[in-house]
JSON list of C-alpha atoms in Angstrom, two decimals:
[
{"chain": "A", "resi": 110, "resn": "GLY", "atom": "CA", "xyz": [-0.23, -0.04, -0.08]},
{"chain": "A", "resi": 111, "resn": "ASN", "atom": "CA", "xyz": [0.66, 3.97, -0.08]},
{"chain": "A", "resi": 112, "resn": "SER", "atom": "CA", "xyz": [2.79, 5.01, 2.58]},
{"chain": "A", "resi": 113, "resn": "VAL", "atom": "CA", "xyz": [4.37, 8.70, 3.93]},
{"chain": "A", "resi": 114, "resn": "THR", "atom": "CA", "xyz": [7.39, 8.13, 5.76]},
{"chain": "A", "resi": 115, "resn": "GLN", "atom": "CA", "xyz": [8.34, 11.77, 7.99]},
{"chain": "A", "resi": 116, "resn": "MET", "atom": "CA", "xyz": [11.54, 12.30, 10.08]},
{"chain": "A", "resi": 117, "resn": "GLU", "atom": "CA", "xyz": [10.62, 12.68, 13.78]},
{"chain": "A", "resi": 118, "resn": "GLY", "atom": "CA", "xyz": [9.57, 15.69, 15.84]},
{"chain": "A", "resi": 119, "resn": "PRO", "atom": "CA", "xyz": [10.34, 17.58, 17.47]},
{"chain": "A", "resi": 120, "resn": "VAL", "atom": "CA", "xyz": [12.05, 19.76, 15.78]},
{"chain": "A", "resi": 121, "resn": "THR", "atom": "CA", "xyz": [13.69, 23.00, 17.53]},
{"chain": "A", "resi": 122, "resn": "LEU", "atom": "CA", "xyz": [15.70, 25.30, 15.53]},
{"chain": "A", "resi": 123, "resn": "SER", "atom": "CA", "xyz": [16.45, 29.15, 16.70]},
{"chain": "A", "resi": 124, "resn": "GLU", "atom": "CA", "xyz": [15.18, 31.87, 14.54]},
{"chain": "A", "resi": 125, "resn": "GLU", "atom": "CA", "xyz": [16.88, 32.02, 11.63]},
{"chain": "A", "resi": 126, "resn": "ALA", "atom": "CA", "xyz": [18.17, 28.40, 11.31]},
{"chain": "A", "resi": 127, "resn": "PHE", "atom": "CA", "xyz": [18.11, 26.22, 8.07]},
{"chain": "A", "resi": 128, "resn": "LEU", "atom": "CA", "xyz": [14.76, 24.40, 8.20]},
{"chain": "A", "resi": 129, "resn": "THR", "atom": "CA", "xyz": [15.00, 20.33, 6.53]},
{"chain": "A", "resi": 130, "resn": "ILE", "atom": "CA", "xyz": [12.32, 17.70, 7.42]},
{"chain": "A", "resi": 131, "resn": "ASN", "atom": "CA", "xyz": [12.76, 14.56, 5.68]},
{"chain": "A", "resi": 132, "resn": "CYS", "atom": "CA", "xyz": [10.55, 13.00, 4.08]},
{"chain": "A", "resi": 133, "resn": "THR", "atom": "CA", "xyz": [9.97, 9.55, 2.17]},
{"chain": "A", "resi": 134, "resn": "TYR", "atom": "CA", "xyz": [7.32, 8.12, 0.58]},
{"chain": "A", "resi": 135, "resn": "THR", "atom": "CA", "xyz": [6.10, 4.13, -1.00]},
{"chain": "A", "resi": 136, "resn": "ALA", "atom": "CA", "xyz": [3.53, 4.38, -3.65]},
{"chain": "A", "resi": 137, "resn": "THR", "atom": "CA", "xyz": [2.61, 2.49, -6.84]},
{"chain": "A", "resi": 138, "resn": "GLY", "atom": "CA", "xyz": [2.99, 4.66, -10.14]},
{"chain": "A", "resi": 139, "resn": "TYR", "atom": "CA", "xyz": [3.42, 7.74, -10.06]},
{"chain": "A", "resi": 140, "resn": "PRO", "atom": "CA", "xyz": [1.91, 10.15, -7.39]},
{"chain": "A", "resi": 141, "resn": "SER", "atom": "CA", "xyz": [1.63, 13.38, -6.28]},
{"chain": "A", "resi": 142, "resn": "LEU", "atom": "CA", "xyz": [3.86, 15.05, -3.80]},
{"chain": "A", "resi": 143, "resn": "PHE", "atom": "CA", "xyz": [2.19, 18.38, -1.00]},
{"chain": "A", "resi": 144, "resn": "TRP", "atom": "CA", "xyz": [3.79, 20.08, 2.01]},
{"chain": "A", "resi": 145, "resn": "TYR", "atom": "CA", "xyz": [0.47, 20.39, 4.78]},
{"chain": "A", "resi": 146, "resn": "VAL", "atom": "CA", "xyz": [1.15, 23.51, 7.55]},
{"chain": "A", "resi": 147, "resn": "GLN", "atom": "CA", "xyz": [-1.56, 23.29, 10.46]},
{"chain": "A", "resi": 148, "resn": "TYR", "atom": "CA", "xyz": [-0.75, 26.07, 12.87]},
{"chain": "A", "resi": 149, "resn": "PRO", "atom": "CA", "xyz": [-1.32, 26.14, 16.27]},
{"chain": "A", "resi": 150, "resn": "GLY", "atom": "CA", "xyz": [-5.62, 25.87, 16.44]},
{"chain": "A", "resi": 151, "resn": "GLU", "atom": "CA", "xyz": [-5.90, 25.21, 13.24]},
{"chain": "A", "resi": 152, "resn": "GLY", "atom": "CA", "xyz": [-7.16, 23.07, 10.12]},
{"chain": "A", "resi": 153, "resn": "LEU", "atom": "CA", "xyz": [-4.64, 22.23, 7.54]},
{"chain": "A", "resi": 154, "resn": "GLN", "atom": "CA", "xyz": [-3.12, 24.70, 4.59]},
{"chain": "A", "resi": 155, "resn": "LEU", "atom": "CA", "xyz": [-1.82, 23.40, 1.72]},
{"chain": "A", "resi": 156, "resn": "LEU", "atom": "CA", "xyz": [2.55, 24.55, 1.81]},
{"chain": "A", "resi": 157, "resn": "LEU", "atom": "CA", "xyz": [3.47, 23.48, -1.98]},
{"chain": "A", "resi": 158, "resn": "LYS", "atom": "CA", "xyz": [3.31, 20.53, -4.18]},
{"chain": "A", "resi": 159, "resn": "ALA", "atom": "CA", "xyz": [4.22, 18.55, -7.42]},
{"chain": "A", "resi": 160, "resn": "THR", "atom": "CA", "xyz": [2.83, 16.84, -9.45]},
{"chain": "A", "resi": 161, "resn": "LYS", "atom": "CA", "xyz": [6.36, 14.85, -10.99]},
{"chain": "A", "resi": 162, "resn": "ALA", "atom": "CA", "xyz": [9.76, 13.84, -10.67]},
{"chain": "A", "resi": 163, "resn": "ASP", "atom": "CA", "xyz": [12.03, 17.50, -10.23]},
{"chain": "A", "resi": 164, "resn": "ASP", "atom": "CA", "xyz": [9.74, 19.27, -9.88]},
{"chain": "A", "resi": 165, "resn": "LYS", "atom": "CA", "xyz": [9.98, 21.70, -6.95]},
{"chain": "A", "resi": 166, "resn": "GLY", "atom": "CA", "xyz": [7.65, 23.29, -5.47]},
{"chain": "A", "resi": 167, "resn": "SER", "atom": "CA", "xyz": [7.97, 26.67, -3.50]},
{"chain": "A", "resi": 168, "resn": "ASN", "atom": "CA", "xyz": [5.93, 29.05, -1.16]},
{"chain": "A", "resi": 169, "resn": "LYS", "atom": "CA", "xyz": [7.19, 31.27, 2.58]},
{"chain": "A", "resi": 170, "resn": "GLY", "atom": "CA", "xyz": [10.40, 30.46, 1.82]},
{"chain": "A", "resi": 171, "resn": "PHE", "atom": "CA", "xyz": [9.85, 26.80, 1.68]},
{"chain": "A", "resi": 172, "resn": "GLU", "atom": "CA", "xyz": [10.94, 24.25, -1.07]},
{"chain": "A", "resi": 173, "resn": "ALA", "atom": "CA", "xyz": [10.57, 20.77, -1.75]},
{"chain": "A", "resi": 174, "resn": "THR", "atom": "CA", "xyz": [11.86, 18.74, -5.15]},
{"chain": "A", "resi": 175, "resn": "TYR", "atom": "CA", "xyz": [10.30, 16.09, -5.68]},
{"chain": "A", "resi": 176, "resn": "ARG", "atom": "CA", "xyz": [12.62, 12.74, -6.06]},
{"chain": "A", "resi": 177, "resn": "LYS", "atom": "CA", "xyz": [12.09, 10.20, -7.71]},
{"chain": "A", "resi": 178, "resn": "GLU", "atom": "CA", "xyz": [15.28, 8.47, -7.87]},
{"chain": "A", "resi": 179, "resn": "THR", "atom": "CA", "xyz": [15.63, 8.46, -4.03]},
{"chain": "A", "resi": 180, "resn": "THR", "atom": "CA", "xyz": [11.25, 8.63, -3.09]},
{"chain": "A", "resi": 181, "resn": "SER", "atom": "CA", "xyz": [11.13, 12.18, -1.30]},
{"chain": "A", "resi": 182, "resn": "PHE", "atom": "CA", "xyz": [10.35, 14.94, -0.68]},
{"chain": "A", "resi": 183, "resn": "HIS", "atom": "CA", "xyz": [11.77, 16.87, 1.62]},
{"chain": "A", "resi": 184, "resn": "LEU", "atom": "CA", "xyz": [10.84, 20.46, 3.02]},
{"chain": "A", "resi": 185, "resn": "GLU", "atom": "CA", "xyz": [13.87, 22.83, 3.41]},
{"chain": "A", "resi": 186, "resn": "LYS", "atom": "CA", "xyz": [13.76, 26.65, 4.28]},
{"chain": "A", "resi": 187, "resn": "GLY", "atom": "CA", "xyz": [16.95, 28.58, 4.75]},
{"chain": "A", "resi": 188, "resn": "SER", "atom": "CA", "xyz": [15.53, 31.10, 7.69]},
{"chain": "A", "resi": 189, "resn": "VAL", "atom": "CA", "xyz": [13.46, 30.39, 9.81]},
{"chain": "A", "resi": 190, "resn": "GLN", "atom": "CA", "xyz": [11.30, 32.33, 11.81]},
{"chain": "A", "resi": 191, "resn": "VAL", "atom": "CA", "xyz": [8.76, 32.51, 15.07]},
{"chain": "A", "resi": 192, "resn": "SER", "atom": "CA", "xyz": [5.48, 32.46, 12.85]},
{"chain": "A", "resi": 193, "resn": "ASP", "atom": "CA", "xyz": [7.00, 29.36, 11.05]},
{"chain": "A", "resi": 194, "resn": "SER", "atom": "CA", "xyz": [6.21, 27.23, 14.48]},
{"chain": "A", "resi": 195, "resn": "ALA", "atom": "CA", "xyz": [3.48, 24.44, 13.30]},
{"chain": "A", "resi": 196, "resn": "VAL", "atom": "CA", "xyz": [3.35, 21.22, 12.76]},
{"chain": "A", "resi": 197, "resn": "TYR", "atom": "CA", "xyz": [4.03, 19.73, 8.87]},
{"chain": "A", "resi": 198, "resn": "PHE", "atom": "CA", "xyz": [2.46, 17.44, 7.37]},
{"chain": "A", "resi": 199, "resn": "CYS", "atom": "CA", "xyz": [3.97, 15.37, 3.91]},
{"chain": "A", "resi": 200, "resn": "ALA", "atom": "CA", "xyz": [0.94, 13.76, 1.64]},
{"chain": "A", "resi": 201, "resn": "LEU", "atom": "CA", "xyz": [0.34, 12.21, -1.23]},
{"chain": "A", "resi": 202, "resn": "TRP", "atom": "CA", "xyz": [-2.24, 11.15, -3.68]},
{"chain": "A", "resi": 203, "resn": "THR", "atom": "CA", "xyz": [-2.00, 8.93, -6.56]},
{"chain": "A", "resi": 204, "resn": "GLY", "atom": "CA", "xyz": [-4.19, 9.92, -9.23]},
{"chain": "A", "resi": 205, "resn": "ALA", "atom": "CA", "xyz": [-8.74, 10.62, -9.03]},
{"chain": "A", "resi": 206, "resn": "GLY", "atom": "CA", "xyz": [-10.02, 7.95, -8.02]},
{"chain": "A", "resi": 207, "resn": "SER", "atom": "CA", "xyz": [-7.84, 7.80, -4.85]},
{"chain": "A", "resi": 208, "resn": "TYR", "atom": "CA", "xyz": [-10.24, 9.59, -2.66]},
{"chain": "A", "resi": 209, "resn": "GLN", "atom": "CA", "xyz": [-7.96, 9.80, -0.52]},
{"chain": "A", "resi": 210, "resn": "LEU", "atom": "CA", "xyz": [-5.19, 10.84, 0.07]},
{"chain": "A", "resi": 211, "resn": "THR", "atom": "CA", "xyz": [-1.72, 9.34, 2.71]},
{"chain": "A", "resi": 212, "resn": "PHE", "atom": "CA", "xyz": [-0.54, 11.52, 5.38]},
{"chain": "A", "resi": 213, "resn": "GLY", "atom": "CA", "xyz": [2.82, 11.29, 6.93]},
{"chain": "A", "resi": 214, "resn": "LYS", "atom": "CA", "xyz": [3.14, 11.43, 10.96]},
{"chain": "A", "resi": 215, "resn": "GLY", "atom": "CA", "xyz": [3.90, 15.03, 10.66]},
{"chain": "A", "resi": 216, "resn": "THR", "atom": "CA", "xyz": [6.77, 17.16, 12.10]},
{"chain": "A", "resi": 217, "resn": "LYS", "atom": "CA", "xyz": [6.31, 19.46, 15.33]},
{"chain": "A", "resi": 218, "resn": "LEU", "atom": "CA", "xyz": [8.30, 22.48, 14.34]},
{"chain": "A", "resi": 219, "resn": "SER", "atom": "CA", "xyz": [9.55, 25.28, 17.15]},
{"chain": "A", "resi": 220, "resn": "VAL", "atom": "CA", "xyz": [11.33, 28.33, 16.36]},
{"chain": "A", "resi": 221, "resn": "ILE", "atom": "CA", "xyz": [12.41, 30.15, 19.54]},
{"chain": "A", "resi": 222, "resn": "PRO", "atom": "CA", "xyz": [14.01, 34.05, 18.90]},
{"chain": "B", "resi": 227, "resn": "ASP", "atom": "CA", "xyz": [-16.50, 33.66, 3.13]},
{"chain": "B", "resi": 228, "resn": "THR", "atom": "CA", "xyz": [-15.98, 30.07, 4.96]},
{"chain": "B", "resi": 229, "resn": "ALA", "atom": "CA", "xyz": [-14.68, 27.26, 2.09]},
{"chain": "B", "resi": 230, "resn": "VAL", "atom": "CA", "xyz": [-15.27, 24.82, 3.87]},
{"chain": "B", "resi": 231, "resn": "SER", "atom": "CA", "xyz": [-16.91, 24.97, 7.68]},
{"chain": "B", "resi": 232, "resn": "GLN", "atom": "CA", "xyz": [-17.41, 22.58, 10.18]},
{"chain": "B", "resi": 233, "resn": "THR", "atom": "CA", "xyz": [-19.61, 22.80, 14.16]},
{"chain": "B", "resi": 234, "resn": "PRO", "atom": "CA", "xyz": [-19.74, 23.17, 16.12]},
{"chain": "B", "resi": 235, "resn": "LYS", "atom": "CA", "xyz": [-15.87, 23.74, 17.05]},
{"chain": "B", "resi": 236, "resn": "TYR", "atom": "CA", "xyz": [-15.56, 21.64, 20.02]},
{"chain": "B", "resi": 237, "resn": "LEU", "atom": "CA", "xyz": [-17.82, 19.45, 21.45]},
{"chain": "B", "resi": 238, "resn": "VAL", "atom": "CA", "xyz": [-17.52, 17.62, 25.67]},
{"chain": "B", "resi": 239, "resn": "THR", "atom": "CA", "xyz": [-19.50, 14.49, 26.13]},
{"chain": "B", "resi": 240, "resn": "GLN", "atom": "CA", "xyz": [-20.09, 11.82, 28.26]},
{"chain": "B", "resi": 241, "resn": "MET", "atom": "CA", "xyz": [-20.10, 8.05, 27.19]},
{"chain": "B", "resi": 242, "resn": "GLY", "atom": "CA", "xyz": [-22.75, 6.59, 25.42]},
{"chain": "B", "resi": 243, "resn": "ASN", "atom": "CA", "xyz": [-23.46, 9.91, 24.53]},
{"chain": "B", "resi": 244, "resn": "ASP", "atom": "CA", "xyz": [-24.94, 9.56, 20.53]},
{"chain": "B", "resi": 245, "resn": "LYS", "atom": "CA", "xyz": [-23.31, 13.32, 18.28]},
{"chain": "B", "resi": 246, "resn": "SER", "atom": "CA", "xyz": [-23.70, 14.92, 15.42]},
{"chain": "B", "resi": 247, "resn": "ILE", "atom": "CA", "xyz": [-20.81, 17.65, 13.13]},
{"chain": "B", "resi": 248, "resn": "LYS", "atom": "CA", "xyz": [-21.98, 18.81, 10.57]},
{"chain": "B", "resi": 249, "resn": "CYS", "atom": "CA", "xyz": [-19.61, 20.04, 7.52]},
{"chain": "B", "resi": 250, "resn": "GLU", "atom": "CA", "xyz": [-20.64, 22.40, 4.94]},
{"chain": "B", "resi": 251, "resn": "GLN", "atom": "CA", "xyz": [-18.54, 22.79, 1.04]},
{"chain": "B", "resi": 252, "resn": "ASN", "atom": "CA", "xyz": [-19.09, 26.39, -1.16]},
{"chain": "B", "resi": 253, "resn": "LEU", "atom": "CA", "xyz": [-16.31, 24.99, -3.54]},
{"chain": "B", "resi": 254, "resn": "GLY", "atom": "CA", "xyz": [-18.52, 23.64, -5.87]},
{"chain": "B", "resi": 255, "resn": "HIS", "atom": "CA", "xyz": [-16.80, 20.25, -4.96]},
{"chain": "B", "resi": 256, "resn": "ASP", "atom": "CA", "xyz": [-17.45, 16.47, -5.63]},
{"chain": "B", "resi": 257, "resn": "THR", "atom": "CA", "xyz": [-16.01, 14.75, -3.47]},
{"chain": "B", "resi": 258, "resn": "MET", "atom": "CA", "xyz": [-16.12, 14.93, 0.81]},
{"chain": "B", "resi": 259, "resn": "TYR", "atom": "CA", "xyz": [-13.62, 13.35, 3.63]},
{"chain": "B", "resi": 260, "resn": "TRP", "atom": "CA", "xyz": [-13.67, 12.81, 6.72]},
{"chain": "B", "resi": 261, "resn": "TYR", "atom": "CA", "xyz": [-10.32, 12.92, 8.72]},
{"chain": "B", "resi": 262, "resn": "LYS", "atom": "CA", "xyz": [-9.02, 11.80, 12.54]},
{"chain": "B", "resi": 263, "resn": "GLN", "atom": "CA", "xyz": [-6.44, 13.42, 13.77]},
{"chain": "B", "resi": 264, "resn": "ASP", "atom": "CA", "xyz": [-5.85, 11.68, 17.47]},
{"chain": "B", "resi": 265, "resn": "SER", "atom": "CA", "xyz": [-2.96, 13.00, 20.54]},
{"chain": "B", "resi": 266, "resn": "LYS", "atom": "CA", "xyz": [-0.05, 12.76, 18.46]},
{"chain": "B", "resi": 267, "resn": "LYS", "atom": "CA", "xyz": [-1.07, 14.52, 15.72]},
{"chain": "B", "resi": 268, "resn": "PHE", "atom": "CA", "xyz": [-1.72, 11.39, 13.17]},
{"chain": "B", "resi": 269, "resn": "LEU", "atom": "CA", "xyz": [-4.23, 12.00, 10.41]},
{"chain": "B", "resi": 270, "resn": "LYS", "atom": "CA", "xyz": [-5.86, 8.90, 9.39]},
{"chain": "B", "resi": 271, "resn": "ILE", "atom": "CA", "xyz": [-8.63, 8.76, 6.87]},
{"chain": "B", "resi": 272, "resn": "MET", "atom": "CA", "xyz": [-11.82, 8.08, 7.70]},
{"chain": "B", "resi": 273, "resn": "PHE", "atom": "CA", "xyz": [-14.92, 7.84, 4.83]},
{"chain": "B", "resi": 274, "resn": "SER", "atom": "CA", "xyz": [-14.39, 10.12, 1.64]},
{"chain": "B", "resi": 275, "resn": "TYR", "atom": "CA", "xyz": [-17.91, 10.42, -0.62]},
{"chain": "B", "resi": 276, "resn": "ASN", "atom": "CA", "xyz": [-17.68, 11.78, -4.44]},
{"chain": "B", "resi": 277, "resn": "ASN", "atom": "CA", "xyz": [-21.36, 12.54, -5.27]},
{"chain": "B", "resi": 278, "resn": "LYS", "atom": "CA", "xyz": [-23.10, 11.89, -2.56]},
{"chain": "B", "resi": 279, "resn": "GLU", "atom": "CA", "xyz": [-21.86, 8.31, -2.65]},
{"chain": "B", "resi": 280, "resn": "LEU", "atom": "CA", "xyz": [-20.08, 5.58, 0.05]},
{"chain": "B", "resi": 281, "resn": "ILE", "atom": "CA", "xyz": [-16.25, 5.49, -1.71]},
{"chain": "B", "resi": 282, "resn": "ILE", "atom": "CA", "xyz": [-14.31, 4.92, 1.66]},
{"chain": "B", "resi": 283, "resn": "ASN", "atom": "CA", "xyz": [-14.90, 3.30, 5.02]},
{"chain": "B", "resi": 284, "resn": "GLU", "atom": "CA", "xyz": [-11.18, 3.19, 6.39]},
{"chain": "B", "resi": 285, "resn": "THR", "atom": "CA", "xyz": [-12.09, 0.09, 8.87]},
{"chain": "B", "resi": 286, "resn": "VAL", "atom": "CA", "xyz": [-14.10, 2.28, 11.43]},
{"chain": "B", "resi": 287, "resn": "PRO", "atom": "CA", "xyz": [-15.91, 1.31, 13.64]},
{"chain": "B", "resi": 288, "resn": "ASN", "atom": "CA", "xyz": [-19.73, 0.92, 12.48]},
{"chain": "B", "resi": 289, "resn": "ARG", "atom": "CA", "xyz": [-20.90, 3.69, 15.59]},
{"chain": "B", "resi": 290, "resn": "PHE", "atom": "CA", "xyz": [-19.80, 6.48, 12.97]},
{"chain": "B", "resi": 291, "resn": "SER", "atom": "CA", "xyz": [-21.57, 7.04, 10.50]},
{"chain": "B", "resi": 292, "resn": "PRO", "atom": "CA", "xyz": [-21.78, 9.72, 7.74]},
{"chain": "B", "resi": 293, "resn": "LYS", "atom": "CA", "xyz": [-24.74, 11.09, 6.04]},
{"chain": "B", "resi": 294, "resn": "SER", "atom": "CA", "xyz": [-24.56, 13.06, 2.65]},
{"chain": "B", "resi": 295, "resn": "PRO", "atom": "CA", "xyz": [-27.96, 14.64, 2.03]},
{"chain": "B", "resi": 296, "resn": "ASP", "atom": "CA", "xyz": [-26.18, 16.44, -1.27]},
{"chain": "B", "resi": 297, "resn": "LYS", "atom": "CA", "xyz": [-22.49, 17.37, -2.35]},
{"chain": "B", "resi": 298, "resn": "ALA", "atom": "CA", "xyz": [-21.98, 20.57, -0.61]},
{"chain": "B", "resi": 299, "resn": "HIS", "atom": "CA", "xyz": [-22.82, 18.42, 2.85]},
{"chain": "B", "resi": 300, "resn": "LEU", "atom": "CA", "xyz": [-21.24, 15.76, 4.76]},
{"chain": "B", "resi": 301, "resn": "ASN", "atom": "CA", "xyz": [-22.89, 14.97, 7.95]},
{"chain": "B", "resi": 302, "resn": "LEU", "atom": "CA", "xyz": [-20.88, 12.83, 10.97]},
{"chain": "B", "resi": 303, "resn": "HIS", "atom": "CA", "xyz": [-22.78, 10.86, 13.72]},
{"chain": "B", "resi": 304, "resn": "ILE", "atom": "CA", "xyz": [-21.21, 9.35, 15.81]},
{"chain": "B", "resi": 305, "resn": "ASN", "atom": "CA", "xyz": [-23.22, 6.81, 18.40]},
{"chain": "B", "resi": 306, "resn": "SER", "atom": "CA", "xyz": [-22.36, 5.37, 21.94]},
{"chain": "B", "resi": 307, "resn": "LEU", "atom": "CA", "xyz": [-19.55, 7.69, 21.79]},
{"chain": "B", "resi": 308, "resn": "GLU", "atom": "CA", "xyz": [-16.71, 6.48, 23.80]},
{"chain": "B", "resi": 309, "resn": "LEU", "atom": "CA", "xyz": [-12.91, 7.82, 25.55]},
{"chain": "B", "resi": 310, "resn": "GLY", "atom": "CA", "xyz": [-11.24, 7.21, 22.27]},
{"chain": "B", "resi": 311, "resn": "ASP", "atom": "CA", "xyz": [-12.81, 8.73, 20.25]},
{"chain": "B", "resi": 312, "resn": "SER", "atom": "CA", "xyz": [-11.84, 11.98, 21.21]},
{"chain": "B", "resi": 313, "resn": "ALA", "atom": "CA", "xyz": [-9.79, 13.04, 18.85]},
{"chain": "B", "resi": 314, "resn": "VAL", "atom": "CA", "xyz": [-9.92, 15.84, 16.49]},
{"chain": "B", "resi": 315, "resn": "TYR", "atom": "CA", "xyz": [-12.13, 15.19, 13.50]},
{"chain": "B", "resi": 316, "resn": "PHE", "atom": "CA", "xyz": [-11.42, 17.08, 10.16]},
{"chain": "B", "resi": 317, "resn": "CYS", "atom": "CA", "xyz": [-14.26, 18.02, 7.02]},
{"chain": "B", "resi": 318, "resn": "ALA", "atom": "CA", "xyz": [-12.22, 18.14, 3.88]},
{"chain": "B", "resi": 319, "resn": "SER", "atom": "CA", "xyz": [-13.32, 18.47, -0.06]},
{"chain": "B", "resi": 320, "resn": "SER", "atom": "CA", "xyz": [-11.45, 18.32, -3.11]},
{"chain": "B", "resi": 321, "resn": "GLN", "atom": "CA", "xyz": [-11.99, 17.94, -7.36]},
{"chain": "B", "resi": 322, "resn": "ASP", "atom": "CA", "xyz": [-11.21, 14.52, -7.03]},
{"chain": "B", "resi": 323, "resn": "TRP", "atom": "CA", "xyz": [-10.77, 14.53, -10.85]},
{"chain": "B", "resi": 324, "resn": "GLN", "atom": "CA", "xyz": [-8.79, 17.68, -11.39]},
{"chain": "B", "resi": 325, "resn": "GLY", "atom": "CA", "xyz": [-6.30, 16.62, -9.08]},
{"chain": "B", "resi": 326, "resn": "PRO", "atom": "CA", "xyz": [-5.49, 17.12, -5.65]},
{"chain": "B", "resi": 327, "resn": "GLY", "atom": "CA", "xyz": [-7.06, 20.48, -4.03]},
{"chain": "B", "resi": 328, "resn": "TYR", "atom": "CA", "xyz": [-7.70, 19.53, -1.23]},
{"chain": "B", "resi": 329, "resn": "THR", "atom": "CA", "xyz": [-9.37, 22.04, 1.46]},
{"chain": "B", "resi": 330, "resn": "PHE", "atom": "CA", "xyz": [-10.10, 21.30, 4.68]},
{"chain": "B", "resi": 331, "resn": "GLY", "atom": "CA", "xyz": [-11.71, 23.10, 7.91]},
{"chain": "B", "resi": 332, "resn": "SER", "atom": "CA", "xyz": [-11.07, 23.81, 11.16]},
{"chain": "B", "resi": 333, "resn": "GLY", "atom": "CA", "xyz": [-11.33, 20.72, 12.63]},
{"chain": "B", "resi": 334, "resn": "THR", "atom": "CA", "xyz": [-14.14, 19.94, 15.33]},
{"chain": "B", "resi": 335, "resn": "ARG", "atom": "CA", "xyz": [-12.43, 19.23, 18.60]},
{"chain": "B", "resi": 336, "resn": "LEU", "atom": "CA", "xyz": [-14.40, 16.17, 20.74]},
{"chain": "B", "resi": 337, "resn": "THR", "atom": "CA", "xyz": [-13.68, 15.54, 24.38]},
{"chain": "B", "resi": 338, "resn": "VAL", "atom": "CA", "xyz": [-15.44, 12.44, 25.40]},
{"chain": "B", "resi": 339, "resn": "VAL", "atom": "CA", "xyz": [-15.62, 12.17, 29.48]}
]
């Protein structure tokens, strides 16, 4: 079956530090890949996505590149801010007819001033 | 304008009670979902409905009964609530055939005491 594996959290960084959250996946075919963010007390928001190999998704200074050869979609940001503190979820979608997103377990990020 | 709205936002109830959570989307999407997020933030699909038809029922106890009166609504009724049902429940919608543009509601925090 399909699955997503994310690095265990929590991750605590100082402001302006470099962020990497690892994500690898197992899926049949060619899935689309996503990062969602959940701020405290809120629902999930789409952060970025990539629909095919070598695509790079980017938004709000975050980036992730779809690497088919390593089945990975690592999230990076060059300089984190306190406002980036949230839970980050990697997810995959295997196409029309799948009727679901498969999520990783989430990684909690805390950024301290 | 709220795209996916859930009510109530918080629900505290006693074991054995029956409760409902309502979800409405105004995006014109044809697919709606219920996800459960446990205390460790893990998100798991419960149900998917496409054009009012149940597509996915992911090994959820039959105390949970979704109802979709039309494409814009997907309600969740839970009978005989148990302590283990305490979680945050998220509704979401998408236009499945167009790709995974999932939009999530802000969640309903259910606490069973």
